[in-house]
Amino acid sequence: MFTELQIEEFRRDGFTLFPDFFSGEEVALYRNAIEEVSAGNTLENHDGKRMEMEPNQPPEGKKVRRLYEPCSFYSEFKELSGSAKLLDCVEQLIGPDIVLHYSKINMKPAEIGSVVEWHQDISYYPLTNLDSIAILFYLDDATVSNGCLKVIPGRQNSPLMNHSRDGYFQGRVTEEVDDSLAVPVEGKAGSAIFMHCMVPHASLPNTSSHSRRTLILSYRSADAFPIYHSEMTHKNEAGIVLVRGKWASSARMTLSEFPIPKYPRNIASLYDLQETSRKGEKS
Ligand SMILES: O=C(O)CCC(=O)C(=O)O
């Protein structure tokens, strides 16, 4: 459970770091599960339904960039997503009726781990209210040198930043970001960052010799419904799970307007969309 102080910090800054959320044994369990799932996959021959590989490696390279939806596919992570310890914390932040929205593991492998550019999570999936959070669990010690998360504290109460260009959603902020406002969130393996969906965040490429694996679970209040049903929304909504409390019979609306992300196509991931955007293709 969070202390009053941690909740205050979350409300003020939009995030809070929970040190040692996992024990050393739990970290080892999740790392082993990741290794098992990743084993045998290469850039030229991998299970594209379950994972995405780092693109800048030889065809036989084995560096995975992301594992998709671990809480749907693998028992260790599914169990975590419904665990009382985690949901008690989530409930303190977004209330008693809780939906697991999505999960993923960003691997940020040593030497070539990809950049994540500035974005606010909810720009990808507008909801009727903002009771939506992501929890980022570091499974390795995360520092500035291996690409820990960077955030802009306190920005969660301002309007959404622009994520579009030429009318298309870019998956990254397209206005200027004042990097001097950013703070790195370093943490030991096993620590967790609870982050509001409106917090701008990013992370640098990993050029160090240490990987920075991060498990990410996103939850939303059951009365936060998608306000725009693109094909991407359909795909995602098929996987949502009520993990505590009850389904809502009406949507709670707290926003008078919100930008709609017009996706250029079905994307594999944020990396995919941000890369396309960098190349300057119409997206
Ligand atoms: O892995 C990271 O550093 C950030 C991840 C993130 O923001 C995302 O996948 O939406």
CSV table of C-alpha atoms and ligand atoms in Angstrom, one decimal:
chain,number,residue,atom,x,y,z
A,1,MET,CA,0.0,0.0,0.0
A,2,PHE,CA,1.1,3.6,-0.5
A,3,THR,CA,1.6,6.0,2.3
A,4,GLU,CA,-0.2,9.3,2.3
A,5,LEU,CA,3.0,11.0,1.4
A,6,GLN,CA,3.4,8.8,-1.8
A,7,ILE,CA,-0.2,9.5,-2.8
A,8,GLU,CA,0.4,13.2,-2.3
A,9,GLU,CA,3.6,12.9,-4.5
A,10,PHE,CA,1.6,11.1,-7.2
A,11,ARG,CA,-1.1,13.8,-7.2
A,12,ARG,CA,1.5,16.6,-7.3
A,13,ASP,CA,4.1,15.2,-9.7
A,14,GLY,CA,2.0,12.7,-11.7
A,15,PHE,CA,4.2,9.8,-10.6
A,16,THR,CA,5.8,8.1,-7.6
A,17,LEU,CA,8.6,5.6,-7.3
A,18,PHE,CA,7.9,2.5,-5.1
A,19,PRO,CA,11.4,1.1,-4.2
A,20,ASP,CA,11.7,-2.7,-3.8
A,21,PHE,CA,8.2,-3.5,-4.9
A,22,PHE,CA,9.5,-6.9,-6.0
A,23,SER,CA,11.8,-9.1,-3.9
A,24,GLY,CA,15.0,-10.4,-5.4
A,25,GLU,CA,13.3,-13.8,-6.0
A,26,GLU,CA,10.4,-12.2,-7.8
A,27,VAL,CA,12.8,-10.2,-10.1
A,28,ALA,CA,14.6,-13.5,-10.8
A,29,LEU,CA,11.3,-15.2,-11.6
A,30,TYR,CA,10.3,-12.6,-14.1
A,31,ARG,CA,13.7,-12.5,-15.7
A,32,ASN,CA,13.7,-16.2,-16.1
A,33,ALA,CA,10.3,-16.1,-17.7
A,34,ILE,CA,11.5,-13.5,-20.2
A,35,GLU,CA,14.6,-15.5,-21.1
A,36,GLU,CA,12.5,-18.6,-21.7
A,37,VAL,CA,10.1,-16.7,-24.0
A,38,SER,CA,12.8,-15.0,-25.9
A,39,ALA,CA,15.1,-18.0,-26.4
A,40,GLY,CA,15.7,-19.1,-30.0
A,41,ASN,CA,14.2,-16.0,-31.6
A,42,THR,CA,16.3,-14.0,-34.1
A,43,LEU,CA,15.7,-10.9,-36.1
A,44,GLU,CA,15.1,-13.0,-39.3
A,45,ASN,CA,13.1,-15.8,-37.5
A,46,HIS,CA,11.0,-14.8,-34.6
A,47,ASP,CA,7.4,-15.1,-33.4
A,48,GLY,CA,6.0,-11.7,-34.6
A,49,LYS,CA,2.7,-12.2,-32.7
A,50,ARG,CA,4.5,-12.4,-29.4
A,51,MET,CA,7.5,-10.1,-29.8
A,52,GLU,CA,9.3,-7.4,-31.7
A,53,MET,CA,13.1,-7.5,-32.3
A,54,GLU,CA,15.6,-4.7,-32.2
A,55,PRO,CA,16.0,-3.7,-35.9
A,56,ASN,CA,19.6,-2.7,-35.9
A,57,GLN,CA,21.3,-6.0,-35.6
A,58,PRO,CA,22.4,-8.8,-38.0
A,59,PRO,CA,19.6,-11.2,-39.2
A,60,GLU,CA,20.8,-13.8,-36.7
A,61,GLY,CA,20.8,-11.3,-33.8
A,62,LYS,CA,18.8,-12.2,-30.8
A,63,LYS,CA,18.0,-8.9,-29.2
A,64,VAL,CA,14.4,-8.5,-28.4
A,65,ARG,CA,12.9,-5.0,-28.2
A,66,ARG,CA,9.5,-5.8,-26.8
A,67,LEU,CA,7.4,-8.7,-25.6
A,68,TYR,CA,3.7,-8.1,-26.3
A,69,GLU,CA,1.0,-8.6,-23.7
A,70,PRO,CA,2.8,-10.8,-21.1
A,71,CYS,CA,-0.2,-10.7,-18.8
A,72,SER,CA,-2.3,-12.4,-21.5
A,73,PHE,CA,0.3,-15.0,-22.6
A,74,TYR,CA,2.4,-16.0,-19.5
A,75,SER,CA,1.2,-17.2,-16.1
A,76,GLU,CA,3.8,-15.4,-14.0
A,77,PHE,CA,2.7,-12.0,-15.3
A,78,LYS,CA,-1.0,-12.8,-15.4
A,79,GLU,CA,-0.8,-13.7,-11.7
A,80,LEU,CA,1.0,-10.4,-11.0
A,81,SER,CA,-1.7,-8.4,-12.8
A,82,GLY,CA,-4.4,-9.7,-10.5
A,83,SER,CA,-2.4,-9.7,-7.3
A,84,ALA,CA,-3.8,-8.0,-4.2
A,85,LYS,CA,-0.5,-6.3,-3.4
A,86,LEU,CA,-0.5,-4.5,-6.7
A,87,LEU,CA,-4.2,-3.9,-7.0
A,88,ASP,CA,-4.3,-2.4,-3.5
A,89,CYS,CA,-1.9,0.3,-4.7
A,90,VAL,CA,-3.8,0.8,-8.0
A,91,GLU,CA,-7.0,1.2,-6.1
A,92,GLN,CA,-5.5,4.0,-4.0
A,93,LEU,CA,-4.8,5.9,-7.2
A,94,ILE,CA,-7.8,5.2,-9.4
A,95,GLY,CA,-10.6,3.7,-7.3
A,96,PRO,CA,-12.1,0.3,-6.6
A,97,ASP,CA,-13.3,-0.8,-10.1
A,98,ILE,CA,-10.2,-1.6,-12.1
A,99,VAL,CA,-9.6,-2.8,-15.7
A,100,LEU,CA,-6.3,-4.1,-16.9
A,101,HIS,CA,-5.9,-2.2,-20.1
A,102,TYR,CA,-2.6,-3.7,-21.6
A,103,SER,CA,0.8,-5.0,-20.7
A,104,LYS,CA,4.2,-5.1,-22.4
A,105,ILE,CA,7.9,-5.6,-21.6
A,106,ASN,CA,10.3,-3.1,-23.0
A,107,MET,CA,13.7,-4.9,-23.1
A,108,LYS,CA,16.1,-2.0,-23.9
A,109,PRO,CA,19.0,-4.4,-24.5
A,110,ALA,CA,22.6,-3.5,-23.9
A,111,GLU,CA,24.3,-1.5,-26.6
A,112,ILE,CA,21.4,-1.1,-29.0
A,113,GLY,CA,18.2,-0.6,-26.9
A,114,SER,CA,15.9,1.7,-28.8
A,115,VAL,CA,14.9,5.3,-27.9
A,116,VAL,CA,11.4,6.1,-26.7
A,117,GLU,CA,10.5,9.7,-27.6
A,118,TRP,CA,8.4,12.1,-25.6
A,119,HIS,CA,4.8,11.1,-25.4
A,120,GLN,CA,1.8,11.0,-23.1
A,121,ASP,CA,0.2,7.5,-22.9
A,122,ILE,CA,-3.4,8.7,-23.2
A,123,SER,CA,-2.7,10.3,-26.6
A,124,TYR,CA,-2.7,6.8,-28.0
A,125,TYR,CA,-6.1,5.8,-26.5
A,126,PRO,CA,-8.3,8.7,-25.4
A,127,LEU,CA,-10.7,7.8,-22.6
A,128,THR,CA,-13.8,9.5,-21.1
A,129,ASN,CA,-11.8,10.3,-17.9
A,130,LEU,CA,-8.2,10.4,-16.9
A,131,ASP,CA,-8.2,7.7,-14.2
A,132,SER,CA,-5.6,5.6,-16.1
A,133,ILE,CA,-2.1,4.7,-15.0
A,134,ALA,CA,0.9,2.8,-16.1
A,135,ILE,CA,3.2,0.9,-13.7
A,136,LEU,CA,6.7,0.5,-14.9
A,137,PHE,CA,8.6,-2.2,-13.0
A,138,TYR,CA,12.4,-2.2,-13.5
A,139,LEU,CA,13.7,-5.7,-13.8
A,140,ASP,CA,17.3,-4.4,-14.0
A,141,ASP,CA,19.0,-1.5,-12.2
A,142,ALA,CA,18.0,1.5,-14.3
A,143,THR,CA,20.2,4.5,-14.5
A,144,VAL,CA,20.7,7.4,-16.9
A,145,SER,CA,23.4,5.4,-18.7
A,146,ASN,CA,21.2,2.5,-19.6
A,147,GLY,CA,18.2,4.6,-20.5
A,148,CYS,CA,16.0,4.9,-17.4
A,149,LEU,CA,12.7,6.7,-17.7
A,150,LYS,CA,12.6,10.5,-17.9
A,151,VAL,CA,9.5,12.4,-17.0
A,152,ILE,CA,8.2,16.0,-16.8
A,153,PRO,CA,6.7,16.2,-13.3
A,154,GLY,CA,3.6,18.2,-12.7
A,155,ARG,CA,2.6,18.5,-16.4
A,156,GLN,CA,-0.3,16.0,-16.0
A,157,ASN,CA,-2.9,18.7,-15.3
A,158,SER,CA,-2.2,20.8,-18.4
A,159,PRO,CA,-3.8,20.1,-21.8
A,160,LEU,CA,-2.5,17.3,-23.9
A,161,MET,CA,0.6,18.2,-25.9
A,162,ASN,CA,0.5,18.0,-29.6
A,163,HIS,CA,1.2,14.5,-31.0
A,164,SER,CA,0.1,15.1,-34.6
A,165,ARG,CA,1.5,16.2,-37.9
A,166,ASP,CA,-0.4,16.9,-41.1
A,167,GLY,CA,-3.5,15.6,-39.3
A,168,TYR,CA,-1.9,12.2,-38.5
A,169,PHE,CA,-1.0,10.8,-35.1
A,170,GLN,CA,2.8,10.5,-34.7
A,171,GLY,CA,3.0,8.7,-31.4
A,172,ARG,CA,5.4,11.3,-30.1
A,173,VAL,CA,5.2,14.9,-29.1
A,174,THR,CA,5.5,17.1,-32.1
A,175,GLU,CA,5.8,20.5,-30.3
A,176,GLU,CA,9.0,21.6,-28.6
A,177,VAL,CA,9.8,19.9,-25.3
A,178,ASP,CA,11.8,21.8,-22.7
A,179,ASP,CA,14.3,19.1,-21.7
A,180,SER,CA,15.4,21.2,-18.7
A,181,LEU,CA,12.1,20.3,-17.1
A,182,ALA,CA,12.8,16.6,-17.4
A,183,VAL,CA,13.9,14.4,-14.4
A,184,PRO,CA,15.5,11.0,-14.8
A,185,VAL,CA,13.8,8.3,-12.6
A,186,GLU,CA,16.6,5.9,-11.7
A,187,GLY,CA,15.7,2.8,-9.7
A,188,LYS,CA,17.0,-0.6,-8.5
A,189,ALA,CA,15.7,-3.8,-10.1
A,190,GLY,CA,12.4,-4.5,-8.4
A,191,SER,CA,11.3,-0.9,-8.0
A,192,ALA,CA,8.1,0.4,-9.6
A,193,ILE,CA,7.1,3.7,-11.1
A,194,PHE,CA,3.4,4.4,-10.8
A,195,MET,CA,2.6,7.1,-13.5
A,196,HIS,CA,-0.5,9.0,-14.5
A,197,CYS,CA,-1.5,8.7,-18.2
A,198,MET,CA,-1.0,12.5,-18.8
A,199,VAL,CA,2.7,12.6,-17.7
A,200,PRO,CA,5.1,13.3,-20.6
A,201,HIS,CA,7.8,10.7,-20.6
A,202,ALA,CA,10.7,9.3,-22.7
A,203,SER,CA,13.9,7.3,-22.5
A,204,LEU,CA,17.2,7.5,-24.2
A,205,PRO,CA,18.8,4.6,-26.3
A,206,ASN,CA,20.8,2.1,-24.3
A,207,THR,CA,24.4,2.5,-25.3
A,208,SER,CA,25.7,0.9,-22.1
A,209,SER,CA,26.7,-2.7,-21.5
A,210,HIS,CA,23.7,-3.3,-19.2
A,211,SER,CA,20.2,-4.2,-20.3
A,212,ARG,CA,17.3,-2.3,-18.9
A,213,ARG,CA,14.3,-4.6,-18.9
A,214,THR,CA,11.0,-2.9,-17.9
A,215,LEU,CA,7.7,-4.6,-17.4
A,216,ILE,CA,4.7,-2.3,-18.0
A,217,LEU,CA,1.1,-2.8,-16.9
A,218,SER,CA,-1.6,-0.3,-17.5
A,219,TYR,CA,-4.8,-0.1,-15.6
A,220,ARG,CA,-7.8,2.2,-15.9
A,221,SER,CA,-10.9,2.9,-13.9
A,222,ALA,CA,-13.8,0.7,-15.2
A,223,ASP,CA,-15.8,3.8,-16.0
A,224,ALA,CA,-13.1,5.2,-18.3
A,225,PHE,CA,-14.2,4.1,-21.8
A,226,PRO,CA,-12.5,4.7,-25.1
A,227,ILE,CA,-14.0,7.7,-26.8
A,228,TYR,CA,-12.7,6.7,-30.3
A,229,HIS,CA,-13.0,3.2,-31.8
A,230,SER,CA,-10.3,2.9,-34.4
A,231,GLU,CA,-9.1,-0.5,-35.6
A,232,MET,CA,-6.3,-0.1,-33.1
A,233,THR,CA,-8.9,0.4,-30.3
A,234,HIS,CA,-10.8,-2.7,-31.3
A,235,LYS,CA,-7.6,-4.8,-31.2
A,236,ASN,CA,-6.7,-3.5,-27.8
A,237,GLU,CA,-10.2,-3.7,-26.2
A,238,ALA,CA,-10.5,-7.4,-27.1
A,239,GLY,CA,-7.8,-8.0,-24.4
A,240,ILE,CA,-9.0,-5.9,-21.5
A,241,VAL,CA,-9.7,-7.7,-18.2
A,242,LEU,CA,-11.7,-6.6,-15.1
A,243,VAL,CA,-9.3,-7.4,-12.3
A,244,ARG,CA,-11.1,-5.9,-9.3
A,245,GLY,CA,-14.6,-4.5,-8.5
A,246,LYS,CA,-17.3,-4.4,-11.2
A,247,TRP,CA,-17.9,-3.4,-14.8
A,248,ALA,CA,-19.3,0.1,-15.1
A,249,SER,CA,-22.8,0.6,-16.6
A,250,SER,CA,-22.1,4.2,-17.5
A,251,ALA,CA,-19.1,6.2,-18.6
A,252,ARG,CA,-17.8,8.9,-16.3
A,253,MET,CA,-16.9,11.9,-18.4
A,254,THR,CA,-14.6,14.6,-17.1
A,255,LEU,CA,-13.3,16.1,-20.3
A,256,SER,CA,-15.0,18.6,-22.6
A,257,GLU,CA,-12.7,17.8,-25.5
A,258,PHE,CA,-9.7,15.7,-26.4
A,259,PRO,CA,-7.6,15.2,-29.5
A,260,ILE,CA,-8.4,12.0,-31.6
A,261,PRO,CA,-5.4,10.1,-32.8
A,262,LYS,CA,-5.8,9.4,-36.5
A,263,TYR,CA,-3.6,6.4,-37.0
A,264,PRO,CA,-1.9,6.1,-40.4
A,265,ARG,CA,-2.3,2.3,-40.3
A,266,ASN,CA,-2.3,-0.6,-37.7
A,267,ILE,CA,1.0,-0.2,-35.9
A,268,ALA,CA,3.0,-2.9,-34.2
A,269,SER,CA,4.1,-0.7,-31.3
A,270,LEU,CA,5.1,2.8,-30.2
A,271,TYR,CA,8.6,2.1,-31.6
A,272,ASP,CA,7.2,1.3,-35.0
A,273,LEU,CA,5.1,4.5,-35.1
A,274,GLN,CA,7.8,6.8,-33.7
A,275,GLU,CA,10.3,5.4,-36.2
A,276,THR,CA,8.0,6.1,-39.1
A,277,SER,CA,7.5,9.6,-37.8
A,278,ARG,CA,11.2,10.2,-37.6
A,279,LYS,CA,11.7,9.1,-41.2
A,280,GLY,CA,9.2,11.8,-42.0
A,281,GLU,CA,6.8,9.5,-43.9
A,282,LYS,CA,3.2,10.7,-43.9
A,283,SER,CA,2.0,9.3,-40.6
B,1,LIG,O1,10.5,1.8,-21.9
B,1,LIG,C1,10.5,3.0,-21.7
B,1,LIG,O2,11.5,3.6,-21.4
B,1,LIG,C2,9.3,3.8,-21.8
B,1,LIG,C3,8.1,3.0,-22.3
B,1,LIG,C4,7.0,3.7,-22.7
B,1,LIG,O3,6.8,4.9,-22.5
B,1,LIG,C5,6.0,3.0,-23.5
B,1,LIG,O4,6.2,1.9,-24.0
B,1,LIG,O5,4.8,3.5,-23.7
